Short mmCIF file of C-alpha atoms in Angstrom, two decimals:
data_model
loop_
_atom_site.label_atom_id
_atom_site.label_comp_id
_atom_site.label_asym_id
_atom_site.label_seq_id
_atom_site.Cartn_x
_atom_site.Cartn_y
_atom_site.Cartn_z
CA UNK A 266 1.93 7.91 11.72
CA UNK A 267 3.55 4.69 10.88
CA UNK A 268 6.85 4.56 9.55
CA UNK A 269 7.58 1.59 7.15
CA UNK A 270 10.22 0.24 9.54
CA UNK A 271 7.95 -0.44 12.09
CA UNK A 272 9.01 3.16 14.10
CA UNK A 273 6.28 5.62 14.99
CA UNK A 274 6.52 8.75 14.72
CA UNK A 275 5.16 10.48 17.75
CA UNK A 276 6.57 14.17 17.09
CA UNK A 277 7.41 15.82 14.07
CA UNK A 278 10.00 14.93 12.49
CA UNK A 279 12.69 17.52 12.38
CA UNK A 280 14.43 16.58 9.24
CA UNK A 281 16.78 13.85 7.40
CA UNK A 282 18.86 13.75 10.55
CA UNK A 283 15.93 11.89 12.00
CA UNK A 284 15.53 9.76 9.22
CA UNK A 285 19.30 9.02 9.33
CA UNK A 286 18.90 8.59 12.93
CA UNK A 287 16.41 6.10 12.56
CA UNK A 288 18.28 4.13 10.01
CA UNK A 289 21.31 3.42 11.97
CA UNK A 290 19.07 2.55 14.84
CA UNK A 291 17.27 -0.24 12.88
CA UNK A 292 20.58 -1.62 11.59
CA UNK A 293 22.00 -2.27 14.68
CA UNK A 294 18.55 -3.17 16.55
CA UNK A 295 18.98 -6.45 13.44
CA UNK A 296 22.52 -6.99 14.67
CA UNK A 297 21.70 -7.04 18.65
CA UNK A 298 19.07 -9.38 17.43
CA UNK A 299 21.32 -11.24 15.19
CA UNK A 300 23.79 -11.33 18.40
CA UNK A 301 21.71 -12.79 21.33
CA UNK A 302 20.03 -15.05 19.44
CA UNK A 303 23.40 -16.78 17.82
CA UNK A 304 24.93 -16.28 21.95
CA UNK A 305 22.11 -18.99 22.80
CA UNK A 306 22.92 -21.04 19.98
CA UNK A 307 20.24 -20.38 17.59
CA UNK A 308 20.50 -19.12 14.10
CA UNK A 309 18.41 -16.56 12.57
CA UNK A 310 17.43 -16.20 9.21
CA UNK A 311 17.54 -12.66 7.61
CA UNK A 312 13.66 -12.61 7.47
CA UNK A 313 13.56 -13.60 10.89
CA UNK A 314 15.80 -11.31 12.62
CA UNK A 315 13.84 -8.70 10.39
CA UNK A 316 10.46 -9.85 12.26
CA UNK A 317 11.42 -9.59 15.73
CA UNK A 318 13.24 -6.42 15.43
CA UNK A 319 10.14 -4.92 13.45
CA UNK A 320 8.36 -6.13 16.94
CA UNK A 321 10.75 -4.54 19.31
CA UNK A 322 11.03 -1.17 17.31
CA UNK A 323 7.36 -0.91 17.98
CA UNK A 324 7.42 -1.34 21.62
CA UNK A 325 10.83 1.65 22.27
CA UNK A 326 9.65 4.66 22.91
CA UNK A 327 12.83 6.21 20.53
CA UNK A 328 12.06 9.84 21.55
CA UNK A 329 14.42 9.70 24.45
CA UNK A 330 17.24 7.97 22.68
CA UNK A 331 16.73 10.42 20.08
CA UNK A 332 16.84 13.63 22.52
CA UNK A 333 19.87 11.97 24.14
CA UNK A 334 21.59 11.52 20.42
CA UNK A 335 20.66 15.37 20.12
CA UNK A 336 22.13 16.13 23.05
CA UNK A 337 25.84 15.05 21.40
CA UNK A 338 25.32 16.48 18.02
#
């Protein structure tokens, strides 16, 4: 399964914690992006900071980060 922002889902989901989980992730995967780029000089537009962090939240495998955000909860 796909997710609309570009996550997959590779287990099922265990509820809106994931969801919410999954949120905050993509907000600050935009600002990291948003970061480096404007540390080299460069500015982003919205749509384009939105395109390579659609990229890179393809490629993480999230399941870890997610067991290890379990693991505090």
């Amino acid at each position: 399964f796909q997710a609309e922002d570009g996550i997959r889902d590779l287990v099922r989901s265990r509820g809106l914690g994931d969801v919410y989980k999954r949120q905050i992730l993509r907000i600050n995967l935009n600002e990291m992006v948003e970061r480096r780029a404007s540390s080299q000089g460069k500015e982003l537009t919205d749509q384009e900071i939105d395109d390579i962090a659609v990229v890179l939240r393809r490629k993480i495998d999230w399941e870890p980060i997610f067991n290890q955000i379990d693991e505090y909860l």
